[in-house]
């Protein structure tokens, strides 16, 4: 499994991804699921990936290679003129890789070669934008109503984001929120694990922001993990007590 | 979908189930997923069900009918001498119903006729016990290490149970805990919905305990639902703030 989140704020986009990949529980490894591209002053793009690792690595390699060769007339990730076209390009590349591996070139339902991607960033005069890209190559965009996307093991960590997210929160608060969400997921699903990769894209900066990694033994992450358990129990205790109905 | 939980306490077992069934999002209904049997002074048994409604209703009807006819020499749910044998019997009945409907009589992986059941209660001199029964008819039992089972949409509501459960908690606290867990699930998954059925089995009582229903507009449930959002945000705010690493 995997857990990745892209979260839009008024002042930027925060990306976070875990690093565990597994093929069965007896074959686990650590791989980066966050990939970034930039042309400072012109664009910054981040991709988070969930799904078949061979597929996602292949997509990233193709996007990389094609951005360096500029051999064809088709746009690449460093030249596509808008975020929408970047998302289209990434979607096409994803579809192409899955089809190349899948039997008969078909993108199969629940196919083992499938992957889902989050693509976010900003290009030129455009707004910062965040997309979720499906194995079929099509995609949806985050909006005010749905300002964040999760991929992979999304459920355990969803309630806290739904409850505590606020578009005006600071980047630091957003990272704290995501760490709580990741901690709940890591506690419940063996196949999601630190270290966690973080990229904080600052709105209108048109370059990569802070990119860093949070290890499982990071003191702050440990504080959050232990503190959240205590805080949850306290919050629970403060709720009004249940009294049995008299007629039951 | 469905969400049901059986939670073992030192003093009893608390059962809670939602009532929504759906076949697509445009065809929803309310059905009881909690079924109880008792011979006061001798046994009390509760079954919670998730999965294909035709299957689970058929299982319950068969268990019911057979407990009334006593036609064969095989034990029924009101005569099986131990909870282990009750679980075995329920498992066999479940497997029988699925096989009767499935193509070729095979219990299929992810078959559309599948169902999963929780069976808990107490018989005679035995201990109170709780089992999770798989579509294949086999089952596992709750223990000190794993004192509760969830079936259906289990993920959204799991973190809070993991964090706040304590075997020595009172029945009222357990109900409060389950309401928080159900509320998180209901908020995230359209196909889980109140009213919620509750049965509180009191250890060694050997009869049904309080059985009641909590509606979606129940004032206490509304308090919990609203209060939990506030409590979560407060708990989140109290966690230490994140500071950006200097070298990032």
PDB file of C-alpha atoms in Angstrom, chain B residues 69-198:
ATOM      1  CA  UNK B  69     -38.484 -27.410  14.652  1.00  0.00           C
ATOM      2  CA  UNK B  70     -35.762 -29.430  16.367  1.00  0.00           C
ATOM      3  CA  UNK B  71     -36.559 -31.935  13.652  1.00  0.00           C
ATOM      4  CA  UNK B  72     -33.116 -33.339  13.147  1.00  0.00           C
ATOM      5  CA  UNK B  73     -30.583 -34.669  15.552  1.00  0.00           C
ATOM      6  CA  UNK B  74     -28.183 -31.850  14.671  1.00  0.00           C
ATOM      7  CA  UNK B  75     -27.933 -29.082  17.242  1.00  0.00           C
ATOM      8  CA  UNK B  76     -29.577 -25.711  16.635  1.00  0.00           C
ATOM      9  CA  UNK B  77     -28.708 -22.255  17.913  1.00  0.00           C
ATOM     10  CA  UNK B  78     -30.854 -22.760  21.025  1.00  0.00           C
ATOM     11  CA  UNK B  79     -29.485 -26.212  21.846  1.00  0.00           C
ATOM     12  CA  UNK B  80     -25.803 -26.171  20.855  1.00  0.00           C
ATOM     13  CA  UNK B  81     -23.999 -26.817  24.135  1.00  0.00           C
ATOM     14  CA  UNK B  82     -21.242 -24.199  23.870  1.00  0.00           C
ATOM     15  CA  UNK B  83     -20.571 -20.856  22.175  1.00  0.00           C
ATOM     16  CA  UNK B  84     -17.909 -22.594  20.086  1.00  0.00           C
ATOM     17  CA  UNK B  85     -20.553 -24.954  18.757  1.00  0.00           C
ATOM     18  CA  UNK B  86     -22.940 -22.049  18.189  1.00  0.00           C
ATOM     19  CA  UNK B  87     -20.243 -20.361  16.091  1.00  0.00           C
ATOM     20  CA  UNK B  88     -19.595 -23.591  14.196  1.00  0.00           C
ATOM     21  CA  UNK B  89     -23.293 -23.976  13.485  1.00  0.00           C
ATOM     22  CA  UNK B  90     -23.667 -20.373  12.312  1.00  0.00           C
ATOM     23  CA  UNK B  91     -20.589 -20.774  10.120  1.00  0.00           C
ATOM     24  CA  UNK B  92     -21.974 -23.928   8.519  1.00  0.00           C
ATOM     25  CA  UNK B  93     -25.311 -22.240   7.896  1.00  0.00           C
ATOM     26  CA  UNK B  94     -23.618 -19.233   6.327  1.00  0.00           C
ATOM     27  CA  UNK B  95     -21.515 -21.423   4.072  1.00  0.00           C
ATOM     28  CA  UNK B  96     -24.590 -23.470   3.118  1.00  0.00           C
ATOM     29  CA  UNK B  97     -26.575 -20.369   2.091  1.00  0.00           C
ATOM     30  CA  UNK B  98     -23.733 -18.870   0.068  1.00  0.00           C
ATOM     31  CA  UNK B  99     -23.053 -22.162  -1.692  1.00  0.00           C
ATOM     32  CA  UNK B 100     -26.739 -22.615  -2.512  1.00  0.00           C
ATOM     33  CA  UNK B 101     -26.796 -19.272  -4.315  1.00  0.00           C
ATOM     34  CA  UNK B 102     -23.375 -19.188  -5.883  1.00  0.00           C
ATOM     35  CA  UNK B 103     -22.651 -20.618  -9.291  1.00  0.00           C
ATOM     36  CA  UNK B 104     -21.752 -24.279  -9.103  1.00  0.00           C
ATOM     37  CA  UNK B 105     -22.234 -24.296  -5.347  1.00  0.00           C
ATOM     38  CA  UNK B 106     -18.783 -22.825  -4.789  1.00  0.00           C
ATOM     39  CA  UNK B 107     -18.067 -20.217  -2.126  1.00  0.00           C
ATOM     40  CA  UNK B 108     -16.381 -17.709  -4.379  1.00  0.00           C
ATOM     41  CA  UNK B 109     -13.688 -15.212  -3.542  1.00  0.00           C
ATOM     42  CA  UNK B 110     -15.326 -11.790  -3.311  1.00  0.00           C
ATOM     43  CA  UNK B 111     -18.528 -13.461  -4.364  1.00  0.00           C
ATOM     44  CA  UNK B 112     -21.554 -11.215  -4.490  1.00  0.00           C
ATOM     45  CA  UNK B 113     -23.434 -13.571  -2.164  1.00  0.00           C
ATOM     46  CA  UNK B 114     -20.805 -13.360   0.547  1.00  0.00           C
ATOM     47  CA  UNK B 115     -21.384 -12.143   4.067  1.00  0.00           C
ATOM     48  CA  UNK B 116     -19.433 -11.862   7.287  1.00  0.00           C
ATOM     49  CA  UNK B 117     -20.996 -12.262  10.717  1.00  0.00           C
ATOM     50  CA  UNK B 118     -20.188 -11.461  14.306  1.00  0.00           C
ATOM     51  CA  UNK B 119     -21.568 -13.927  16.811  1.00  0.00           C
ATOM     52  CA  UNK B 120     -21.321 -13.232  20.513  1.00  0.00           C
ATOM     53  CA  UNK B 121     -22.898 -14.260  23.746  1.00  0.00           C
ATOM     54  CA  UNK B 122     -22.738 -16.854  26.462  1.00  0.00           C
ATOM     55  CA  UNK B 123     -24.058 -20.391  26.896  1.00  0.00           C
ATOM     56  CA  UNK B 124     -24.466 -22.260  30.195  1.00  0.00           C
ATOM     57  CA  UNK B 125     -21.302 -22.524  32.270  1.00  0.00           C
ATOM     58  CA  UNK B 126     -19.097 -21.160  29.494  1.00  0.00           C
ATOM     59  CA  UNK B 127     -17.473 -17.764  29.262  1.00  0.00           C
ATOM     60  CA  UNK B 128     -18.902 -14.901  27.226  1.00  0.00           C
ATOM     61  CA  UNK B 129     -17.310 -15.204  23.788  1.00  0.00           C
ATOM     62  CA  UNK B 130     -17.240 -13.262  20.534  1.00  0.00           C
ATOM     63  CA  UNK B 131     -16.490 -14.684  17.079  1.00  0.00           C
ATOM     64  CA  UNK B 132     -16.057 -13.309  13.581  1.00  0.00           C
ATOM     65  CA  UNK B 133     -17.379 -15.724  10.972  1.00  0.00           C
ATOM     66  CA  UNK B 134     -16.111 -15.701   7.402  1.00  0.00           C
ATOM     67  CA  UNK B 135     -18.062 -16.571   4.255  1.00  0.00           C
ATOM     68  CA  UNK B 136     -16.221 -19.895   4.149  1.00  0.00           C
ATOM     69  CA  UNK B 137     -17.802 -20.785   7.490  1.00  0.00           C
ATOM     70  CA  UNK B 138     -14.608 -20.715   9.522  1.00  0.00           C
ATOM     71  CA  UNK B 139     -14.089 -18.164  12.258  1.00  0.00           C
ATOM     72  CA  UNK B 140     -11.783 -16.444  14.699  1.00  0.00           C
ATOM     73  CA  UNK B 141     -12.383 -15.517  18.317  1.00  0.00           C
ATOM     74  CA  UNK B 142     -11.815 -12.244  20.141  1.00  0.00           C
ATOM     75  CA  UNK B 143      -9.159 -12.315  22.839  1.00  0.00           C
ATOM     76  CA  UNK B 144      -7.482 -10.016  25.324  1.00  0.00           C
ATOM     77  CA  UNK B 145      -5.155  -8.837  22.571  1.00  0.00           C
ATOM     78  CA  UNK B 146      -7.964  -8.302  20.077  1.00  0.00           C
ATOM     79  CA  UNK B 147     -11.011  -7.631  22.206  1.00  0.00           C
ATOM     80  CA  UNK B 148     -13.274  -6.260  19.493  1.00  0.00           C
ATOM     81  CA  UNK B 149     -14.292  -7.055  15.948  1.00  0.00           C
ATOM     82  CA  UNK B 150     -15.596  -4.758  13.244  1.00  0.00           C
ATOM     83  CA  UNK B 151     -17.266  -5.813  10.014  1.00  0.00           C
ATOM     84  CA  UNK B 152     -18.285  -3.806   6.948  1.00  0.00           C
ATOM     85  CA  UNK B 153     -16.769  -0.345   6.602  1.00  0.00           C
ATOM     86  CA  UNK B 154     -14.192  -0.789   9.345  1.00  0.00           C
ATOM     87  CA  UNK B 155     -11.448   1.698   8.642  1.00  0.00           C
ATOM     88  CA  UNK B 156     -12.776   5.182   9.374  1.00  0.00           C
ATOM     89  CA  UNK B 157     -13.954   4.249  12.845  1.00  0.00           C
ATOM     90  CA  UNK B 158     -11.013   2.093  13.858  1.00  0.00           C
ATOM     91  CA  UNK B 159      -8.387   4.598  15.082  1.00  0.00           C
ATOM     92  CA  UNK B 160     -10.566   5.963  17.894  1.00  0.00           C
ATOM     93  CA  UNK B 161     -11.430   2.484  19.177  1.00  0.00           C
ATOM     94  CA  UNK B 162      -7.761   1.487  19.108  1.00  0.00           C
ATOM     95  CA  UNK B 163      -6.852   4.582  21.083  1.00  0.00           C
ATOM     96  CA  UNK B 164      -9.666   4.837  23.609  1.00  0.00           C
ATOM     97  CA  UNK B 165     -10.780   1.248  24.266  1.00  0.00           C
ATOM     98  CA  UNK B 166     -10.160  -0.170  27.703  1.00  0.00           C
ATOM     99  CA  UNK B 167     -11.544  -3.528  28.837  1.00  0.00           C
ATOM    100  CA  UNK B 168     -12.521  -2.066  32.197  1.00  0.00           C
ATOM    101  CA  UNK B 169     -14.599   0.759  30.743  1.00  0.00           C
ATOM    102  CA  UNK B 170     -18.265   0.878  31.684  1.00  0.00           C
ATOM    103  CA  UNK B 171     -20.987  -0.108  29.282  1.00  0.00           C
ATOM    104  CA  UNK B 172     -22.006   3.546  28.995  1.00  0.00           C
ATOM    105  CA  UNK B 173     -18.470   4.573  28.076  1.00  0.00           C
ATOM    106  CA  UNK B 174     -18.291   1.781  25.529  1.00  0.00           C
ATOM    107  CA  UNK B 175     -21.503   2.983  23.903  1.00  0.00           C
ATOM    108  CA  UNK B 176     -20.129   6.517  23.822  1.00  0.00           C
ATOM    109  CA  UNK B 177     -16.945   5.181  22.194  1.00  0.00           C
ATOM    110  CA  UNK B 178     -18.886   3.239  19.598  1.00  0.00           C
ATOM    111  CA  UNK B 179     -21.047   6.257  18.811  1.00  0.00           C
ATOM    112  CA  UNK B 180     -17.906   8.272  18.073  1.00  0.00           C
ATOM    113  CA  UNK B 181     -16.622   5.463  15.884  1.00  0.00           C
ATOM    114  CA  UNK B 182     -19.967   5.172  14.071  1.00  0.00           C
ATOM    115  CA  UNK B 183     -20.189   8.928  13.654  1.00  0.00           C
ATOM    116  CA  UNK B 184     -16.788   9.067  11.901  1.00  0.00           C
ATOM    117  CA  UNK B 185     -17.868   6.230   9.634  1.00  0.00           C
ATOM    118  CA  UNK B 186     -21.268   7.717   8.853  1.00  0.00           C
ATOM    119  CA  UNK B 187     -19.643  11.049   7.999  1.00  0.00           C
ATOM    120  CA  UNK B 188     -17.266   9.379   5.541  1.00  0.00           C
ATOM    121  CA  UNK B 189     -19.354   6.639   3.932  1.00  0.00           C
ATOM    122  CA  UNK B 190     -22.834   7.298   2.572  1.00  0.00           C
ATOM    123  CA  UNK B 191     -23.702   3.636   2.794  1.00  0.00           C
ATOM    124  CA  UNK B 192     -23.498   3.541   6.589  1.00  0.00           C
ATOM    125  CA  UNK B 193     -26.384   5.246   8.348  1.00  0.00           C
ATOM    126  CA  UNK B 194     -28.451   5.465  11.524  1.00  0.00           C
ATOM    127  CA  UNK B 195     -30.645   4.381  13.152  1.00  0.00           C
ATOM    128  CA  UNK B 196     -28.156   2.309  15.137  1.00  0.00           C
ATOM    129  CA  UNK B 197     -29.142  -0.859  16.947  1.00  0.00           C
ATOM    130  CA  UNK B 198     -27.548  -1.564  20.299  1.00  0.00           C
TER     131      UNK B 198
END
